[in-house]
Amino acid sequence: MLSRALLRPPTSSLALRPVFASPARLAHSFPSPSSPTRACPSCQSPIPLPLSPCSKCSSLLPLPSDMSHHSVLYLSSPTAASARGPFDLPKELEQLKAHGFGVDKKELRGNWLQRQSALHPDKFGSKGEQAVHLARELSGRVNEAYAVLGDDLRRAEYILSIYAKDTQETDKLDDPMLLMEVLEAREELEEAESQEEIDRIRSSNHEKVSEITQALTAAFSETPPKLDEAKVLAVQLKYWMGLEKAAKDKIV
């Protein structure tokens, strides 16, 4: 008998650990000539977003709360204010591969390490409690951006939310055959009595996850992106990722 907990698609996450690595060389040149600027509170130099600390005096600058995760991790430059608000995130995504879904995981990790090194609170102990607090806040922003963009499901959901196509916890599979396939896989996992059986289920599941991820890349690569199709695929991915988590956690 299938438990109700197994039928709920969980939210995936990416484990994070504190980083003390040396800065990695960024793949892109920053800032973009069109990046908005703000004045450094210490030296008054115009500092383009998303740079922080200040490139002139090393003072920390806060980052706007509505700046994209891609900009936080130097994968793109913010697009200036528009009628949409302080930043035009859809326009920003237009400049990226697959509207921001096509992330290079190696580049992403390298930028994350660089940002964490530059913003580590220990570097700002001599500048006072306020600077340390801001460094912790910015470091948290960087970690959150990495967690979202480094996870295929969360990245898809994030991009969909930018286009007001948010997925919901209550979203269900609308394909009866696919739903039956998921339920059968869940039941097979519950009845598995050996690690070999679990590994076989996970291997089959990995293939499905890979296929859906490729389909998401294709949907987001269209101009304009096929958002309704991407949302359906994201819901499917959530169910298969839920199966992966259940298989990973199962002890025999």
PDB file of C-alpha atoms in Angstrom:
ATOM      1  CA  MET A   1       0.000   0.000   0.000  1.00  0.00           C
ATOM      2  CA  LEU A   2       1.428   3.360  -0.990  1.00  0.00           C
ATOM      3  CA  SER A   3       1.791   5.925   1.778  1.00  0.00           C
ATOM      4  CA  ARG A   4       0.378   9.425   1.274  1.00  0.00           C
ATOM      5  CA  ALA A   5       3.794  10.924   2.035  1.00  0.00           C
ATOM      6  CA  LEU A   6       5.330   9.148  -0.936  1.00  0.00           C
ATOM      7  CA  LEU A   7       2.708  10.582  -3.274  1.00  0.00           C
ATOM      8  CA  ARG A   8       3.539  14.182  -2.404  1.00  0.00           C
ATOM      9  CA  PRO A   9       6.215  15.672  -4.674  1.00  0.00           C
ATOM     10  CA  PRO A  10       8.843  17.130  -2.316  1.00  0.00           C
ATOM     11  CA  THR A  11      10.818  20.288  -2.887  1.00  0.00           C
ATOM     12  CA  SER A  12      14.350  19.451  -3.959  1.00  0.00           C
ATOM     13  CA  SER A  13      17.373  21.155  -2.448  1.00  0.00           C
ATOM     14  CA  LEU A  14      21.109  21.411  -2.862  1.00  0.00           C
ATOM     15  CA  ALA A  15      23.257  20.888   0.212  1.00  0.00           C
ATOM     16  CA  LEU A  16      25.584  23.763   0.949  1.00  0.00           C
ATOM     17  CA  ARG A  17      28.759  23.971   2.997  1.00  0.00           C
ATOM     18  CA  PRO A  18      30.816  26.978   4.059  1.00  0.00           C
ATOM     19  CA  VAL A  19      33.545  27.761   1.566  1.00  0.00           C
ATOM     20  CA  PHE A  20      36.967  29.202   2.266  1.00  0.00           C
ATOM     21  CA  ALA A  21      38.444  28.677  -1.187  1.00  0.00           C
ATOM     22  CA  SER A  22      40.523  31.161  -3.138  1.00  0.00           C
ATOM     23  CA  PRO A  23      38.611  33.220  -5.711  1.00  0.00           C
ATOM     24  CA  ALA A  24      38.074  31.464  -9.010  1.00  0.00           C
ATOM     25  CA  ARG A  25      38.602  33.295 -12.258  1.00  0.00           C
ATOM     26  CA  LEU A  26      35.274  34.501 -13.623  1.00  0.00           C
ATOM     27  CA  ALA A  27      34.263  33.382 -17.086  1.00  0.00           C
ATOM     28  CA  HIS A  28      32.567  36.680 -17.954  1.00  0.00           C
ATOM     29  CA  SER A  29      33.770  40.255 -17.856  1.00  0.00           C
ATOM     30  CA  PHE A  30      31.882  42.418 -15.403  1.00  0.00           C
ATOM     31  CA  PRO A  31      30.312  44.813 -15.337  1.00  0.00           C
ATOM     32  CA  SER A  32      28.339  45.109 -18.546  1.00  0.00           C
ATOM     33  CA  PRO A  33      28.425  48.609 -20.085  1.00  0.00           C
ATOM     34  CA  SER A  34      24.649  48.789 -19.605  1.00  0.00           C
ATOM     35  CA  SER A  35      24.661  47.755 -15.935  1.00  0.00           C
ATOM     36  CA  PRO A  36      22.970  50.173 -13.520  1.00  0.00           C
ATOM     37  CA  THR A  37      25.364  51.835 -11.066  1.00  0.00           C
ATOM     38  CA  ARG A  38      25.145  53.104  -7.502  1.00  0.00           C
ATOM     39  CA  ALA A  39      27.558  55.195  -5.449  1.00  0.00           C
ATOM     40  CA  CYS A  40      29.849  53.471  -2.969  1.00  0.00           C
ATOM     41  CA  PRO A  41      28.903  54.808   0.493  1.00  0.00           C
ATOM     42  CA  SER A  42      32.584  55.041   1.467  1.00  0.00           C
ATOM     43  CA  CYS A  43      34.448  56.448  -1.544  1.00  0.00           C
ATOM     44  CA  GLN A  44      31.482  57.656  -3.637  1.00  0.00           C
ATOM     45  CA  SER A  45      32.797  55.875  -6.730  1.00  0.00           C
ATOM     46  CA  PRO A  46      30.085  54.722  -9.160  1.00  0.00           C
ATOM     47  CA  ILE A  47      29.951  50.936  -8.748  1.00  0.00           C
ATOM     48  CA  PRO A  48      28.046  48.902 -11.340  1.00  0.00           C
ATOM     49  CA  LEU A  49      25.680  46.181 -10.247  1.00  0.00           C
ATOM     50  CA  PRO A  50      26.153  43.390  -9.332  1.00  0.00           C
ATOM     51  CA  LEU A  51      29.629  44.203  -7.964  1.00  0.00           C
ATOM     52  CA  SER A  52      30.199  44.082  -4.204  1.00  0.00           C
ATOM     53  CA  PRO A  53      32.593  44.773  -2.488  1.00  0.00           C
ATOM     54  CA  CYS A  54      33.572  48.097  -4.048  1.00  0.00           C
ATOM     55  CA  SER A  55      36.363  47.610  -6.576  1.00  0.00           C
ATOM     56  CA  LYS A  56      37.967  50.882  -5.434  1.00  0.00           C
ATOM     57  CA  CYS A  57      37.983  50.749  -1.631  1.00  0.00           C
ATOM     58  CA  SER A  58      36.761  47.195  -0.833  1.00  0.00           C
ATOM     59  CA  SER A  59      33.750  48.452   1.122  1.00  0.00           C
ATOM     60  CA  LEU A  60      30.692  46.226   1.035  1.00  0.00           C
ATOM     61  CA  LEU A  61      27.615  47.382  -0.838  1.00  0.00           C
ATOM     62  CA  PRO A  62      24.187  45.803  -0.367  1.00  0.00           C
ATOM     63  CA  LEU A  63      22.521  44.139  -3.339  1.00  0.00           C
ATOM     64  CA  PRO A  64      18.913  44.922  -4.297  1.00  0.00           C
ATOM     65  CA  SER A  65      16.528  42.247  -3.057  1.00  0.00           C
ATOM     66  CA  ASP A  66      14.897  41.891  -6.487  1.00  0.00           C
ATOM     67  CA  MET A  67      18.111  41.320  -8.419  1.00  0.00           C
ATOM     68  CA  SER A  68      18.175  37.972 -10.216  1.00  0.00           C
ATOM     69  CA  HIS A  69      20.024  34.909  -8.952  1.00  0.00           C
ATOM     70  CA  HIS A  70      21.912  34.904 -12.245  1.00  0.00           C
ATOM     71  CA  SER A  71      23.229  38.403 -11.574  1.00  0.00           C
ATOM     72  CA  VAL A  72      24.108  37.578  -7.963  1.00  0.00           C
ATOM     73  CA  LEU A  73      26.406  34.837  -9.264  1.00  0.00           C
ATOM     74  CA  TYR A  74      27.852  36.898 -12.143  1.00  0.00           C
ATOM     75  CA  LEU A  75      26.135  34.790 -14.800  1.00  0.00           C
ATOM     76  CA  SER A  76      24.483  37.904 -16.210  1.00  0.00           C
ATOM     77  CA  SER A  77      24.287  41.646 -15.684  1.00  0.00           C
ATOM     78  CA  PRO A  78      21.122  43.329 -14.407  1.00  0.00           C
ATOM     79  CA  THR A  79      18.936  44.970 -17.010  1.00  0.00           C
ATOM     80  CA  ALA A  80      18.073  48.556 -16.155  1.00  0.00           C
ATOM     81  CA  ALA A  81      14.765  49.686 -14.728  1.00  0.00           C
ATOM     82  CA  SER A  82      11.632  49.467 -16.824  1.00  0.00           C
ATOM     83  CA  ALA A  83       7.873  49.556 -16.452  1.00  0.00           C
ATOM     84  CA  ARG A  84       8.144  46.066 -14.902  1.00  0.00           C
ATOM     85  CA  GLY A  85      10.009  47.437 -11.902  1.00  0.00           C
ATOM     86  CA  PRO A  86      13.604  48.122 -10.847  1.00  0.00           C
ATOM     87  CA  PHE A  87      14.886  45.275 -13.028  1.00  0.00           C
ATOM     88  CA  ASP A  88      13.484  43.719 -16.184  1.00  0.00           C
ATOM     89  CA  LEU A  89      14.218  40.087 -15.381  1.00  0.00           C
ATOM     90  CA  PRO A  90      12.553  38.582 -18.485  1.00  0.00           C
ATOM     91  CA  LYS A  91      14.652  40.859 -20.680  1.00  0.00           C
ATOM     92  CA  GLU A  92      17.753  39.840 -18.742  1.00  0.00           C
ATOM     93  CA  LEU A  93      16.958  36.158 -19.279  1.00  0.00           C
ATOM     94  CA  GLU A  94      16.634  36.746 -23.016  1.00  0.00           C
ATOM     95  CA  GLN A  95      20.395  37.281 -23.127  1.00  0.00           C
ATOM     96  CA  LEU A  96      21.133  33.906 -21.525  1.00  0.00           C
ATOM     97  CA  LYS A  97      21.240  30.380 -22.895  1.00  0.00           C
ATOM     98  CA  ALA A  98      17.774  28.796 -22.807  1.00  0.00           C
ATOM     99  CA  HIS A  99      16.485  31.912 -21.031  1.00  0.00           C
ATOM    100  CA  GLY A 100      18.650  31.179 -18.008  1.00  0.00           C
ATOM    101  CA  PHE A 101      17.974  27.437 -17.784  1.00  0.00           C
ATOM    102  CA  GLY A 102      21.119  26.473 -19.702  1.00  0.00           C
ATOM    103  CA  VAL A 103      23.559  26.904 -16.825  1.00  0.00           C
ATOM    104  CA  ASP A 104      27.148  25.676 -17.016  1.00  0.00           C
ATOM    105  CA  LYS A 105      27.480  23.877 -13.669  1.00  0.00           C
ATOM    106  CA  LYS A 106      31.277  24.246 -13.620  1.00  0.00           C
ATOM    107  CA  GLU A 107      31.060  27.984 -14.230  1.00  0.00           C
ATOM    108  CA  LEU A 108      28.274  28.270 -11.673  1.00  0.00           C
ATOM    109  CA  ARG A 109      30.342  26.596  -8.972  1.00  0.00           C
ATOM    110  CA  GLY A 110      33.424  28.637  -9.836  1.00  0.00           C
ATOM    111  CA  ASN A 111      31.488  31.888  -9.530  1.00  0.00           C
ATOM    112  CA  TRP A 112      29.928  30.721  -6.271  1.00  0.00           C
ATOM    113  CA  LEU A 113      33.352  29.992  -4.801  1.00  0.00           C
ATOM    114  CA  GLN A 114      34.620  33.390  -5.940  1.00  0.00           C
ATOM    115  CA  ARG A 115      31.661  35.212  -4.442  1.00  0.00           C
ATOM    116  CA  GLN A 116      31.849  33.330  -1.156  1.00  0.00           C
ATOM    117  CA  SER A 117      35.548  34.067  -0.851  1.00  0.00           C
ATOM    118  CA  ALA A 118      35.055  37.780  -1.565  1.00  0.00           C
ATOM    119  CA  LEU A 119      32.112  38.102   0.836  1.00  0.00           C
ATOM    120  CA  HIS A 120      33.226  35.883   3.706  1.00  0.00           C
ATOM    121  CA  PRO A 121      32.331  37.632   7.006  1.00  0.00           C
ATOM    122  CA  ASP A 122      35.784  36.941   8.493  1.00  0.00           C
ATOM    123  CA  LYS A 123      37.247  39.386   5.976  1.00  0.00           C
ATOM    124  CA  PHE A 124      35.239  42.257   7.426  1.00  0.00           C
ATOM    125  CA  GLY A 125      35.785  41.789  11.152  1.00  0.00           C
ATOM    126  CA  SER A 126      37.975  44.892  11.343  1.00  0.00           C
ATOM    127  CA  LYS A 127      35.289  47.021   9.675  1.00  0.00           C
ATOM    128  CA  GLY A 128      32.774  46.650  12.469  1.00  0.00           C
ATOM    129  CA  GLU A 129      29.657  44.680  13.345  1.00  0.00           C
ATOM    130  CA  GLN A 130      27.523  46.307  10.660  1.00  0.00           C
ATOM    131  CA  ALA A 131      29.926  45.230   7.909  1.00  0.00           C
ATOM    132  CA  VAL A 132      30.051  41.680   9.272  1.00  0.00           C
ATOM    133  CA  HIS A 133      26.248  41.556   9.372  1.00  0.00           C
ATOM    134  CA  LEU A 134      26.042  42.746   5.755  1.00  0.00           C
ATOM    135  CA  ALA A 135      28.664  40.192   4.703  1.00  0.00           C
ATOM    136  CA  ARG A 136      26.586  37.419   6.279  1.00  0.00           C
ATOM    137  CA  GLU A 137      23.491  38.686   4.500  1.00  0.00           C
ATOM    138  CA  LEU A 138      25.240  38.828   1.125  1.00  0.00           C
ATOM    139  CA  SER A 139      26.805  35.421   1.662  1.00  0.00           C
ATOM    140  CA  GLY A 140      23.334  34.053   2.322  1.00  0.00           C
ATOM    141  CA  ARG A 141      22.093  35.607  -0.930  1.00  0.00           C
ATOM    142  CA  VAL A 142      24.929  33.935  -2.805  1.00  0.00           C
ATOM    143  CA  ASN A 143      24.186  30.559  -1.202  1.00  0.00           C
ATOM    144  CA  GLU A 144      20.501  30.830  -2.060  1.00  0.00           C
ATOM    145  CA  ALA A 145      21.279  31.738  -5.676  1.00  0.00           C
ATOM    146  CA  TYR A 146      23.623  28.756  -5.937  1.00  0.00           C
ATOM    147  CA  ALA A 147      21.081  26.394  -4.376  1.00  0.00           C
ATOM    148  CA  VAL A 148      18.403  27.474  -6.846  1.00  0.00           C
ATOM    149  CA  LEU A 149      20.469  27.640 -10.023  1.00  0.00           C
ATOM    150  CA  GLY A 150      22.430  24.484  -9.241  1.00  0.00           C
ATOM    151  CA  ASP A 151      19.274  22.369  -9.003  1.00  0.00           C
ATOM    152  CA  ASP A 152      17.497  21.629 -12.294  1.00  0.00           C
ATOM    153  CA  LEU A 153      14.023  21.588 -10.750  1.00  0.00           C
ATOM    154  CA  ARG A 154      14.448  24.707  -8.626  1.00  0.00           C
ATOM    155  CA  ARG A 155      16.055  26.544 -11.551  1.00  0.00           C
ATOM    156  CA  ALA A 156      13.103  25.707 -13.803  1.00  0.00           C
ATOM    157  CA  GLU A 157      10.612  26.778 -11.130  1.00  0.00           C
ATOM    158  CA  TYR A 158      12.522  30.014 -10.547  1.00  0.00           C
ATOM    159  CA  ILE A 159      12.527  30.936 -14.238  1.00  0.00           C
ATOM    160  CA  LEU A 160       8.833  30.091 -14.520  1.00  0.00           C
ATOM    161  CA  SER A 161       8.121  32.361 -11.541  1.00  0.00           C
ATOM    162  CA  ILE A 162       9.842  35.258 -13.314  1.00  0.00           C
ATOM    163  CA  TYR A 163       7.321  34.828 -16.129  1.00  0.00           C
ATOM    164  CA  ALA A 164       4.425  34.537 -13.642  1.00  0.00           C
ATOM    165  CA  LYS A 165       4.013  30.822 -14.395  1.00  0.00           C
ATOM    166  CA  ASP A 166       4.720  29.616 -10.866  1.00  0.00           C
ATOM    167  CA  THR A 167       4.361  25.955 -10.015  1.00  0.00           C
ATOM    168  CA  GLN A 168       2.396  25.062  -6.886  1.00  0.00           C
ATOM    169  CA  GLU A 169       2.698  22.291  -4.315  1.00  0.00           C
ATOM    170  CA  THR A 170      -0.796  21.215  -5.346  1.00  0.00           C
ATOM    171  CA  ASP A 171       0.106  20.824  -9.046  1.00  0.00           C
ATOM    172  CA  LYS A 172      -0.584  17.286 -10.214  1.00  0.00           C
ATOM    173  CA  LEU A 173       0.342  15.206 -13.233  1.00  0.00           C
ATOM    174  CA  ASP A 174      -2.317  15.662 -15.907  1.00  0.00           C
ATOM    175  CA  ASP A 175      -1.276  12.589 -17.903  1.00  0.00           C
ATOM    176  CA  PRO A 176      -3.059   9.481 -16.490  1.00  0.00           C
ATOM    177  CA  MET A 177      -0.553   7.100 -18.072  1.00  0.00           C
ATOM    178  CA  LEU A 178       2.399   9.002 -16.642  1.00  0.00           C
ATOM    179  CA  LEU A 179       0.745   9.148 -13.225  1.00  0.00           C
ATOM    180  CA  MET A 180       0.261   5.385 -13.316  1.00  0.00           C
ATOM    181  CA  GLU A 181       3.924   4.942 -14.259  1.00  0.00           C
ATOM    182  CA  VAL A 182       5.004   7.055 -11.287  1.00  0.00           C
ATOM    183  CA  LEU A 183       2.722   5.168  -8.889  1.00  0.00           C
ATOM    184  CA  GLU A 184       4.008   1.822 -10.122  1.00  0.00           C
ATOM    185  CA  ALA A 185       7.602   2.969  -9.677  1.00  0.00           C
ATOM    186  CA  ARG A 186       6.782   4.110  -6.134  1.00  0.00           C
ATOM    187  CA  GLU A 187       5.190   0.786  -5.313  1.00  0.00           C
ATOM    188  CA  GLU A 188       8.136  -1.097  -6.788  1.00  0.00           C
ATOM    189  CA  LEU A 189      10.458   0.968  -4.608  1.00  0.00           C
ATOM    190  CA  GLU A 190       8.426   0.266  -1.471  1.00  0.00           C
ATOM    191  CA  GLU A 191       8.612  -3.458  -2.188  1.00  0.00           C
ATOM    192  CA  ALA A 192      12.345  -3.461  -3.014  1.00  0.00           C
ATOM    193  CA  GLU A 193      14.252  -5.744  -0.653  1.00  0.00           C
ATOM    194  CA  SER A 194      17.818  -5.345  -1.892  1.00  0.00           C
ATOM    195  CA  GLN A 195      20.210  -2.566  -2.808  1.00  0.00           C
ATOM    196  CA  GLU A 196      20.449  -4.023  -6.307  1.00  0.00           C
ATOM    197  CA  GLU A 197      16.720  -3.494  -6.828  1.00  0.00           C
ATOM    198  CA  ILE A 198      16.964   0.068  -5.550  1.00  0.00           C
ATOM    199  CA  ASP A 199      19.944   0.809  -7.805  1.00  0.00           C
ATOM    200  CA  ARG A 200      18.031  -0.508 -10.816  1.00  0.00           C
ATOM    201  CA  ILE A 201      15.062   1.734 -10.001  1.00  0.00           C
ATOM    202  CA  ARG A 202      17.359   4.733  -9.565  1.00  0.00           C
ATOM    203  CA  SER A 203      19.124   4.037 -12.857  1.00  0.00           C
ATOM    204  CA  SER A 204      15.813   3.953 -14.713  1.00  0.00           C
ATOM    205  CA  ASN A 205      14.697   7.091 -12.900  1.00  0.00           C
ATOM    206  CA  HIS A 206      17.907   8.942 -13.808  1.00  0.00           C
ATOM    207  CA  GLU A 207      17.140   8.345 -17.476  1.00  0.00           C
ATOM    208  CA  LYS A 208      13.675   9.866 -17.081  1.00  0.00           C
ATOM    209  CA  VAL A 209      15.078  12.874 -15.203  1.00  0.00           C
ATOM    210  CA  SER A 210      17.669  13.403 -17.932  1.00  0.00           C
ATOM    211  CA  GLU A 211      15.021  13.241 -20.668  1.00  0.00           C
ATOM    212  CA  ILE A 212      12.808  15.777 -18.898  1.00  0.00           C
ATOM    213  CA  THR A 213      15.750  18.104 -18.262  1.00  0.00           C
ATOM    214  CA  GLN A 214      16.618  18.014 -21.960  1.00  0.00           C
ATOM    215  CA  ALA A 215      12.992  18.730 -22.838  1.00  0.00           C
ATOM    216  CA  LEU A 216      13.008  21.681 -20.433  1.00  0.00           C
ATOM    217  CA  THR A 217      16.123  23.049 -22.106  1.00  0.00           C
ATOM    218  CA  ALA A 218      14.388  22.801 -25.477  1.00  0.00           C
ATOM    219  CA  ALA A 219      11.216  24.491 -24.192  1.00  0.00           C
ATOM    220  CA  PHE A 220      13.135  27.360 -22.588  1.00  0.00           C
ATOM    221  CA  SER A 221      15.320  27.735 -25.695  1.00  0.00           C
ATOM    222  CA  GLU A 222      12.392  28.776 -27.873  1.00  0.00           C
ATOM    223  CA  THR A 223      11.761  32.456 -28.582  1.00  0.00           C
ATOM    224  CA  PRO A 224       9.530  33.185 -26.823  1.00  0.00           C
ATOM    225  CA  PRO A 225      10.026  30.294 -24.401  1.00  0.00           C
ATOM    226  CA  LYS A 226       7.291  27.653 -24.298  1.00  0.00           C
ATOM    227  CA  LEU A 227       6.290  28.391 -20.727  1.00  0.00           C
ATOM    228  CA  ASP A 228       3.162  26.239 -20.508  1.00  0.00           C
ATOM    229  CA  GLU A 229       5.111  23.253 -21.786  1.00  0.00           C
ATOM    230  CA  ALA A 230       7.966  24.008 -19.398  1.00  0.00           C
ATOM    231  CA  LYS A 231       5.564  24.167 -16.457  1.00  0.00           C
ATOM    232  CA  VAL A 232       4.118  20.743 -17.302  1.00  0.00           C
ATOM    233  CA  LEU A 233       7.645  19.345 -17.559  1.00  0.00           C
ATOM    234  CA  ALA A 234       8.636  20.928 -14.242  1.00  0.00           C
ATOM    235  CA  VAL A 235       5.725  19.194 -12.507  1.00  0.00           C
ATOM    236  CA  GLN A 236       6.796  15.888 -14.056  1.00  0.00           C
ATOM    237  CA  LEU A 237      10.368  16.479 -12.945  1.00  0.00           C
ATOM    238  CA  LYS A 238       9.194  17.150  -9.389  1.00  0.00           C
ATOM    239  CA  TYR A 239       7.555  13.725  -9.202  1.00  0.00           C
ATOM    240  CA  TRP A 240      10.570  11.874 -10.589  1.00  0.00           C
ATOM    241  CA  MET A 241      12.917  13.812  -8.310  1.00  0.00           C
ATOM    242  CA  GLY A 242      10.660  12.806  -5.443  1.00  0.00           C
ATOM    243  CA  LEU A 243      11.159   9.175  -6.416  1.00  0.00           C
ATOM    244  CA  GLU A 244      14.923   9.710  -6.505  1.00  0.00           C
ATOM    245  CA  LYS A 245      14.894  11.142  -2.989  1.00  0.00           C
ATOM    246  CA  ALA A 246      12.776   8.274  -1.698  1.00  0.00           C
ATOM    247  CA  ALA A 247      15.114   5.731  -3.322  1.00  0.00           C
ATOM    248  CA  LYS A 248      18.187   7.463  -1.935  1.00  0.00           C
ATOM    249  CA  ASP A 249      16.727   7.491   1.576  1.00  0.00           C
ATOM    250  CA  LYS A 250      15.464   3.896   1.531  1.00  0.00           C
ATOM    251  CA  ILE A 251      17.381   1.521   3.779  1.00  0.00           C
ATOM    252  CA  VAL A 252      17.233  -2.233   3.154  1.00  0.00           C
TER     253      VAL A 252
END
